[in-house]
PDB file of C-alpha atoms in Angstrom:
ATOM      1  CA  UNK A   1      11.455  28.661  -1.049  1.00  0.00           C
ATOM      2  CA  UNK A   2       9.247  31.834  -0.617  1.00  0.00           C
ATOM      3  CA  UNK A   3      10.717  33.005  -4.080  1.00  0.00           C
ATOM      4  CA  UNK A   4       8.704  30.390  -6.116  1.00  0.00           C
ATOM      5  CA  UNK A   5       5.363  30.535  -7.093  1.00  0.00           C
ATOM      6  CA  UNK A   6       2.450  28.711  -5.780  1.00  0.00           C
ATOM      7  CA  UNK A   7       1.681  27.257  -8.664  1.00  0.00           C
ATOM      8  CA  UNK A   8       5.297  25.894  -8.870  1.00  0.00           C
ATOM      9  CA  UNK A   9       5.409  24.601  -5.060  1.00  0.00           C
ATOM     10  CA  UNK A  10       1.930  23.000  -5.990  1.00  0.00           C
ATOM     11  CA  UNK A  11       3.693  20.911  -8.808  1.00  0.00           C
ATOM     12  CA  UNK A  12       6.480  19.923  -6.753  1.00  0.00           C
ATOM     13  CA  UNK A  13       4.642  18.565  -3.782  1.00  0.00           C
ATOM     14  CA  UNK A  14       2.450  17.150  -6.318  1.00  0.00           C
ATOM     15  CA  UNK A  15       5.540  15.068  -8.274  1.00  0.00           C
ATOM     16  CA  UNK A  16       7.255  14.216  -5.012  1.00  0.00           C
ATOM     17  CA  UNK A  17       3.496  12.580  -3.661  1.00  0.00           C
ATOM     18  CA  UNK A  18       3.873  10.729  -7.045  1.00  0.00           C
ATOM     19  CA  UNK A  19       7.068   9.392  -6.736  1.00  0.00           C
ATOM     20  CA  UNK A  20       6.169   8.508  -3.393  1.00  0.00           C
ATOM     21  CA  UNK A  21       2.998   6.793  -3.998  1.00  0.00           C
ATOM     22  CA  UNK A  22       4.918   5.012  -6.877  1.00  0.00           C
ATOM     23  CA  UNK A  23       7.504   3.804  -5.067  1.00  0.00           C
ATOM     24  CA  UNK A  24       5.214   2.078  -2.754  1.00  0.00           C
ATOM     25  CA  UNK A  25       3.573   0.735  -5.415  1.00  0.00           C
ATOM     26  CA  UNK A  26       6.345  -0.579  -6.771  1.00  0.00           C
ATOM     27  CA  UNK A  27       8.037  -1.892  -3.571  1.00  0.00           C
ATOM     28  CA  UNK A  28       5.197  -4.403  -3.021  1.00  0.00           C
ATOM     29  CA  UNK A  29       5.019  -5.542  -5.619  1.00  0.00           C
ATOM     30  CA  UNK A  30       8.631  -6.209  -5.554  1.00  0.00           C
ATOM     31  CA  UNK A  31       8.102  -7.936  -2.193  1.00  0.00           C
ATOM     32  CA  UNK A  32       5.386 -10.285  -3.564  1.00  0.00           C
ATOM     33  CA  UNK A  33       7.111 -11.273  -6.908  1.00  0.00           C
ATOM     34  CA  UNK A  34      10.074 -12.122  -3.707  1.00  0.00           C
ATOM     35  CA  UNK A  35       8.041 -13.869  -1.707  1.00  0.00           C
ATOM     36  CA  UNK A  36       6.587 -16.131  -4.761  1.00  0.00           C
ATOM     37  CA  UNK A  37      10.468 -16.455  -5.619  1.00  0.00           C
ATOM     38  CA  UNK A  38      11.705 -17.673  -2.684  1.00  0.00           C
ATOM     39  CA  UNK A  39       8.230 -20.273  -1.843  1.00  0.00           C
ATOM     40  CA  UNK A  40       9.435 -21.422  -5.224  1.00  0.00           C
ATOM     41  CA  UNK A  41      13.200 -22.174  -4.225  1.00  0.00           C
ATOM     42  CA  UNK A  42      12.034 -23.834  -0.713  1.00  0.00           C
ATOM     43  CA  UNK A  43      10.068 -26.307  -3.539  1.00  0.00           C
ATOM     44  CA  UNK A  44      12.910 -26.658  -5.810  1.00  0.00           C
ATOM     45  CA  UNK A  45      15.243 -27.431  -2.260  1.00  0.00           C
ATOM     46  CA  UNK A  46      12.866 -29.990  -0.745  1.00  0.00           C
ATOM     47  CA  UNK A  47      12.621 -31.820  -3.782  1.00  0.00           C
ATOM     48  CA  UNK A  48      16.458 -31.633  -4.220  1.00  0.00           C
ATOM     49  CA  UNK A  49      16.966 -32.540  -1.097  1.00  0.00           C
ATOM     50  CA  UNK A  50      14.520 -35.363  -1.682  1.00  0.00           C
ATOM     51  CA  UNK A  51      16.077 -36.769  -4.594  1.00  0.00           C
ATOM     52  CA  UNK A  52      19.527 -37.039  -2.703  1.00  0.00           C
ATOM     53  CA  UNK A  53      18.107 -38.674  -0.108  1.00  0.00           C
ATOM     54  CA  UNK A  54      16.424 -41.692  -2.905  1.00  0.00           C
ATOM     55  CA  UNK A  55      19.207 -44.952  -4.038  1.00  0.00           C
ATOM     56  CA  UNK A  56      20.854 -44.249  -7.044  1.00  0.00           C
ATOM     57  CA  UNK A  57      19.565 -46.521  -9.561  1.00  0.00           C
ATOM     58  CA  UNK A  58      16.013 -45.285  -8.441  1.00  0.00           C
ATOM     59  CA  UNK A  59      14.061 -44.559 -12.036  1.00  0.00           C
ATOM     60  CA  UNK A  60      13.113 -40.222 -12.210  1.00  0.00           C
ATOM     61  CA  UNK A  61      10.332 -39.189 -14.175  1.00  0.00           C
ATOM     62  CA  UNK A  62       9.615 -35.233 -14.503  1.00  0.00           C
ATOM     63  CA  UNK A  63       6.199 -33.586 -15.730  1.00  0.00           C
ATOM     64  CA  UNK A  64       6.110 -32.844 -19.131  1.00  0.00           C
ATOM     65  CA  UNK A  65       2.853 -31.259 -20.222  1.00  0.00           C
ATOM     66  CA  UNK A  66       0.088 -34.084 -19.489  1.00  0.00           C
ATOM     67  CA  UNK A  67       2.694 -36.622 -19.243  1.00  0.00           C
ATOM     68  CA  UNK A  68       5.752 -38.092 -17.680  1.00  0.00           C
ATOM     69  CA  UNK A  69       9.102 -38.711 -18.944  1.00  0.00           C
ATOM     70  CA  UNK A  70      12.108 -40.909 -17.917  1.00  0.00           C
ATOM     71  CA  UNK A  71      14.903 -38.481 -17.001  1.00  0.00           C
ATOM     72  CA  UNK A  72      18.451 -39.339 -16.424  1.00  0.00           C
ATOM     73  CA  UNK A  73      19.593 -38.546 -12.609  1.00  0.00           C
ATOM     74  CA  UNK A  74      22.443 -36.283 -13.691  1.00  0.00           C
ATOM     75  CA  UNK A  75      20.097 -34.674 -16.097  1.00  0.00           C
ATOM     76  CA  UNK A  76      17.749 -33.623 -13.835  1.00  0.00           C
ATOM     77  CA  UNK A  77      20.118 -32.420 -11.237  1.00  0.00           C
ATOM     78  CA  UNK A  78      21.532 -30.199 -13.785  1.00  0.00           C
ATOM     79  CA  UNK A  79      18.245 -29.037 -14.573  1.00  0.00           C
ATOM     80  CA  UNK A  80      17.070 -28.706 -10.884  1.00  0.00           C
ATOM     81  CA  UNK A  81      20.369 -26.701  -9.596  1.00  0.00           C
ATOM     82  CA  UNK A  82      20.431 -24.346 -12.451  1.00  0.00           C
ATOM     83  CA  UNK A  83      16.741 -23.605 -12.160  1.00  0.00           C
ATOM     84  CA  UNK A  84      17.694 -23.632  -8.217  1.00  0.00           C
ATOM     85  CA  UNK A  85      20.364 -20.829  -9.302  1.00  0.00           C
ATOM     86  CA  UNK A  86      17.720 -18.589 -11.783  1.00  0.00           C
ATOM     87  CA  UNK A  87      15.472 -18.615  -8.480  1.00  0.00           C
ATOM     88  CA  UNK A  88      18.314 -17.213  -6.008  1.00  0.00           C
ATOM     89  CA  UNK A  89      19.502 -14.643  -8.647  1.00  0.00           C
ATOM     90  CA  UNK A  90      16.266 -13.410  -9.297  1.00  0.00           C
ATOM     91  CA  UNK A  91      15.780 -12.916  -5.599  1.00  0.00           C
ATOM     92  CA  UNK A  92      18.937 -11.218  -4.860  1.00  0.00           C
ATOM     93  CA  UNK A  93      17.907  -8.751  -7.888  1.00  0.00           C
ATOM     94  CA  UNK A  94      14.709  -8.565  -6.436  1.00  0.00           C
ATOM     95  CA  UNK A  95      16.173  -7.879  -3.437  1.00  0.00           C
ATOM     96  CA  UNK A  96      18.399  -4.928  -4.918  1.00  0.00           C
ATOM     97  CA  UNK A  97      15.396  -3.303  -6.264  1.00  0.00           C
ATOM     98  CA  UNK A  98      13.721  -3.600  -3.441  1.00  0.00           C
ATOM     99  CA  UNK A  99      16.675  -1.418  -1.483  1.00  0.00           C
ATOM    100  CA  UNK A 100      16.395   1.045  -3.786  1.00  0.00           C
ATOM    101  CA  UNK A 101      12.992   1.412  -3.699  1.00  0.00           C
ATOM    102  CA  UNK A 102      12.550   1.303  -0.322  1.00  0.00           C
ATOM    103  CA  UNK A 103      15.558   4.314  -0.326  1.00  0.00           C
ATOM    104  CA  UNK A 104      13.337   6.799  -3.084  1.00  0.00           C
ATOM    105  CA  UNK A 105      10.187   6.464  -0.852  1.00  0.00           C
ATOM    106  CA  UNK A 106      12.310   7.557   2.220  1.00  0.00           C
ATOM    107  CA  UNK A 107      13.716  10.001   0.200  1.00  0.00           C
ATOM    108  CA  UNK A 108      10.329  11.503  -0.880  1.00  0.00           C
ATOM    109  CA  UNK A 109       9.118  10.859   2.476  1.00  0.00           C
ATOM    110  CA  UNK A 110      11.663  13.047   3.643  1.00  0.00           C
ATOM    111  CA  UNK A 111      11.048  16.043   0.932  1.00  0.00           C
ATOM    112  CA  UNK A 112       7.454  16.336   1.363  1.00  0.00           C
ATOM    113  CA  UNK A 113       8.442  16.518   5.766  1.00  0.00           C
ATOM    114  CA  UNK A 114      10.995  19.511   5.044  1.00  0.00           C
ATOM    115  CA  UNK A 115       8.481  21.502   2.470  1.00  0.00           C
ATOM    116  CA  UNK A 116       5.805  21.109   4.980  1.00  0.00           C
ATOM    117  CA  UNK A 117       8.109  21.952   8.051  1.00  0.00           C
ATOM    118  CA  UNK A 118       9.615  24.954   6.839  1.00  0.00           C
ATOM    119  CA  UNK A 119       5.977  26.229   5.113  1.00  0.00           C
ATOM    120  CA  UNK A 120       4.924  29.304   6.348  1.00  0.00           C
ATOM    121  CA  UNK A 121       2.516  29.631   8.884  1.00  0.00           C
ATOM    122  CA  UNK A 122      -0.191  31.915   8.238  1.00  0.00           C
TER     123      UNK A 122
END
């Protein structure tokens, strides 16, 4: 390490501080688009679960703008468990990214420990 320049060593431990600094960044924001995600599939759950628990021939209406509309009940289970699908994929992605993320800020973590550890003292 003694070989390179100072100059050079200054731009390295100044990218790896970036990437860290980014990668945090990045990670929570990751965790609050997650947390929003998965609030939002609790919702969609409760108010599956709360249709199930209604008679049959009981009349759905779902929000449409400023307005209600008569929905079909196999319509709007359809509707309910595929947007109850989006949600869960979109957390499990989430949740992938957030891995990976949380493996580069180790990572640089890591770097910027071993350049200052083996630094010379003087």
């Amino acid at each position: 390490m003694s070989s390179l320049s100072d100059d050079t060593l200054r731009k390295i431990l100044v990218q790896i501080q970036q990437t860290a600094i980014e990668s945090q960044r990045a990670l929570q924001l990751t965790k609050g688009t997650q947390a929003s995600k998965e609030r939002e599939r609790r919702i969609l759950q409760l108010t599956i679960d709360e249709i199930n628990s209604m008679e049959k021939d009981v009349n759905l209406y779902k929000g449409v703008g400023k307005m209600f509309m008569l929905t079909p009940r196999p319509t709007m289970d359809k509707e309910l468990k595929s947007q109850e699908k989006e949600l869960t994929d979109d957390i499990n992605s989430l949740n992938k990214k957030s891995k990976y993320l949380e493996k580069q800020f180790t990572e640089a973590q890591s770097q910027l420990r071993d350049i200052f550890h083996n630094a010379p003292k003087g």
